[in-house]
Amino acid sequence: NNTELESVINCIEGLNKEIVQDDMLGNGFVIGHSYFSNIKCIDKDELSNIIEFEIIPMLEEYWFDEPSKINVWSEKLRNSMNND
């Protein structure tokens, strides 16, 4: 569903803004298109797998000392797939 993909991309754009503004991270740590470029069929399951098994674990490494930030962005990413 294009709507789900657009919603996830919008969420990641917001996440990337926060990553860029983080003094410990910056531009070199933003989430790029490569997570989505090899998808043959974009569906909710595929988006969920990317978020749960690739993006959220990366955020856990980025912000290992800021669990509240991980929780906020994990929830935002998960919710972005549920916008109908």
mmCIF file of C-alpha atoms in Angstrom:
data_model
loop_
_atom_site.group_PDB
_atom_site.id
_atom_site.type_symbol
_atom_site.label_atom_id
_atom_site.label_comp_id
_atom_site.label_asym_id
_atom_site.label_seq_id
_atom_site.Cartn_x
_atom_site.Cartn_y
_atom_site.Cartn_z
ATOM 1 C CA ASN A 1 0.000 0.000 0.000
ATOM 2 C CA ASN A 2 1.563 3.293 -1.073
ATOM 3 C CA THR A 3 -0.147 5.117 1.793
ATOM 4 C CA GLU A 4 1.664 2.965 4.357
ATOM 5 C CA LEU A 5 4.997 3.439 2.607
ATOM 6 C CA GLU A 6 4.488 7.207 2.387
ATOM 7 C CA SER A 7 3.605 7.325 6.076
ATOM 8 C CA VAL A 8 6.715 5.339 7.027
ATOM 9 C CA ILE A 9 8.896 7.549 4.818
ATOM 10 C CA ASN A 10 7.432 10.690 6.413
ATOM 11 C CA CYS A 11 8.206 9.276 9.846
ATOM 12 C CA ILE A 12 11.763 8.423 8.834
ATOM 13 C CA GLU A 13 12.231 11.945 7.480
ATOM 14 C CA GLY A 14 11.330 13.255 10.941
ATOM 15 C CA LEU A 15 13.637 10.717 12.544
ATOM 16 C CA ASN A 16 16.458 11.764 10.226
ATOM 17 C CA LYS A 17 16.009 15.402 11.275
ATOM 18 C CA GLU A 18 16.500 14.358 14.893
ATOM 19 C CA ILE A 19 19.527 12.230 13.979
ATOM 20 C CA VAL A 20 21.119 15.163 12.112
ATOM 21 C CA GLN A 21 20.541 17.467 15.102
ATOM 22 C CA ASP A 22 22.102 14.980 17.523
ATOM 23 C CA ASP A 23 25.649 16.130 18.335
ATOM 24 C CA MET A 24 26.833 12.527 18.691
ATOM 25 C CA LEU A 25 25.388 11.438 15.338
ATOM 26 C CA GLY A 26 24.789 13.859 12.457
ATOM 27 C CA ASN A 27 24.394 13.490 8.679
ATOM 28 C CA GLY A 28 26.476 10.344 8.446
ATOM 29 C CA PHE A 29 23.956 8.399 10.523
ATOM 30 C CA VAL A 30 20.687 9.167 8.732
ATOM 31 C CA ILE A 31 18.497 6.325 7.512
ATOM 32 C CA GLY A 32 18.758 6.106 3.741
ATOM 33 C CA HIS A 33 16.813 4.650 0.867
ATOM 34 C CA SER A 34 18.753 1.385 0.819
ATOM 35 C CA TYR A 35 16.415 -0.121 3.423
ATOM 36 C CA PHE A 36 13.573 0.126 0.918
ATOM 37 C CA SER A 37 15.231 -0.146 -2.486
ATOM 38 C CA ASN A 38 15.356 -3.955 -2.710
ATOM 39 C CA ILE A 39 11.737 -4.573 -1.771
ATOM 40 C CA LYS A 40 9.957 -6.545 -4.496
ATOM 41 C CA CYS A 41 6.498 -6.201 -3.010
ATOM 42 C CA ILE A 42 5.906 -3.375 -0.587
ATOM 43 C CA ASP A 43 3.409 -4.564 1.963
ATOM 44 C CA LYS A 44 2.809 -4.069 5.651
ATOM 45 C CA ASP A 45 4.698 -7.235 6.623
ATOM 46 C CA GLU A 46 7.793 -6.182 4.698
ATOM 47 C CA LEU A 47 7.681 -2.660 6.165
ATOM 48 C CA SER A 48 7.219 -4.113 9.640
ATOM 49 C CA ASN A 49 10.234 -6.394 9.202
ATOM 50 C CA ILE A 50 12.416 -3.489 8.080
ATOM 51 C CA ILE A 51 11.315 -1.374 11.032
ATOM 52 C CA GLU A 52 11.516 -4.134 13.670
ATOM 53 C CA PHE A 53 14.662 -5.928 12.550
ATOM 54 C CA GLU A 54 16.750 -3.227 10.897
ATOM 55 C CA ILE A 55 15.799 0.310 11.886
ATOM 56 C CA ILE A 56 14.834 -0.090 15.555
ATOM 57 C CA PRO A 57 17.942 -2.178 16.379
ATOM 58 C CA MET A 58 20.044 0.531 14.748
ATOM 59 C CA LEU A 59 18.340 3.179 16.904
ATOM 60 C CA GLU A 60 19.116 1.026 19.950
ATOM 61 C CA GLU A 61 22.788 1.267 19.022
ATOM 62 C CA TYR A 62 22.625 4.984 18.258
ATOM 63 C CA TRP A 63 20.844 5.927 21.473
ATOM 64 C CA PHE A 64 21.882 3.093 23.813
ATOM 65 C CA ASP A 65 22.076 5.635 26.633
ATOM 66 C CA GLU A 66 18.709 7.263 25.843
ATOM 67 C CA PRO A 67 16.052 4.540 26.113
ATOM 68 C CA SER A 68 13.208 7.053 26.173
ATOM 69 C CA LYS A 69 14.258 8.359 22.753
ATOM 70 C CA ILE A 70 14.382 4.788 21.434
ATOM 71 C CA ASN A 71 10.898 4.133 22.807
ATOM 72 C CA VAL A 72 9.444 7.321 21.309
ATOM 73 C CA TRP A 73 10.824 6.668 17.829
ATOM 74 C CA SER A 74 10.051 2.943 17.924
ATOM 75 C CA GLU A 75 6.440 3.767 18.708
ATOM 76 C CA LYS A 76 6.285 6.453 16.008
ATOM 77 C CA LEU A 77 7.693 4.054 13.418
ATOM 78 C CA ARG A 78 5.285 1.281 14.383
ATOM 79 C CA ASN A 79 2.336 3.663 14.359
ATOM 80 C CA SER A 80 3.318 5.046 10.964
ATOM 81 C CA MET A 81 2.368 1.703 9.410
ATOM 82 C CA ASN A 82 -1.108 1.874 10.917
ATOM 83 C CA ASN A 83 -2.185 5.155 9.349
ATOM 84 C CA ASP A 84 -5.070 4.335 7.058
#
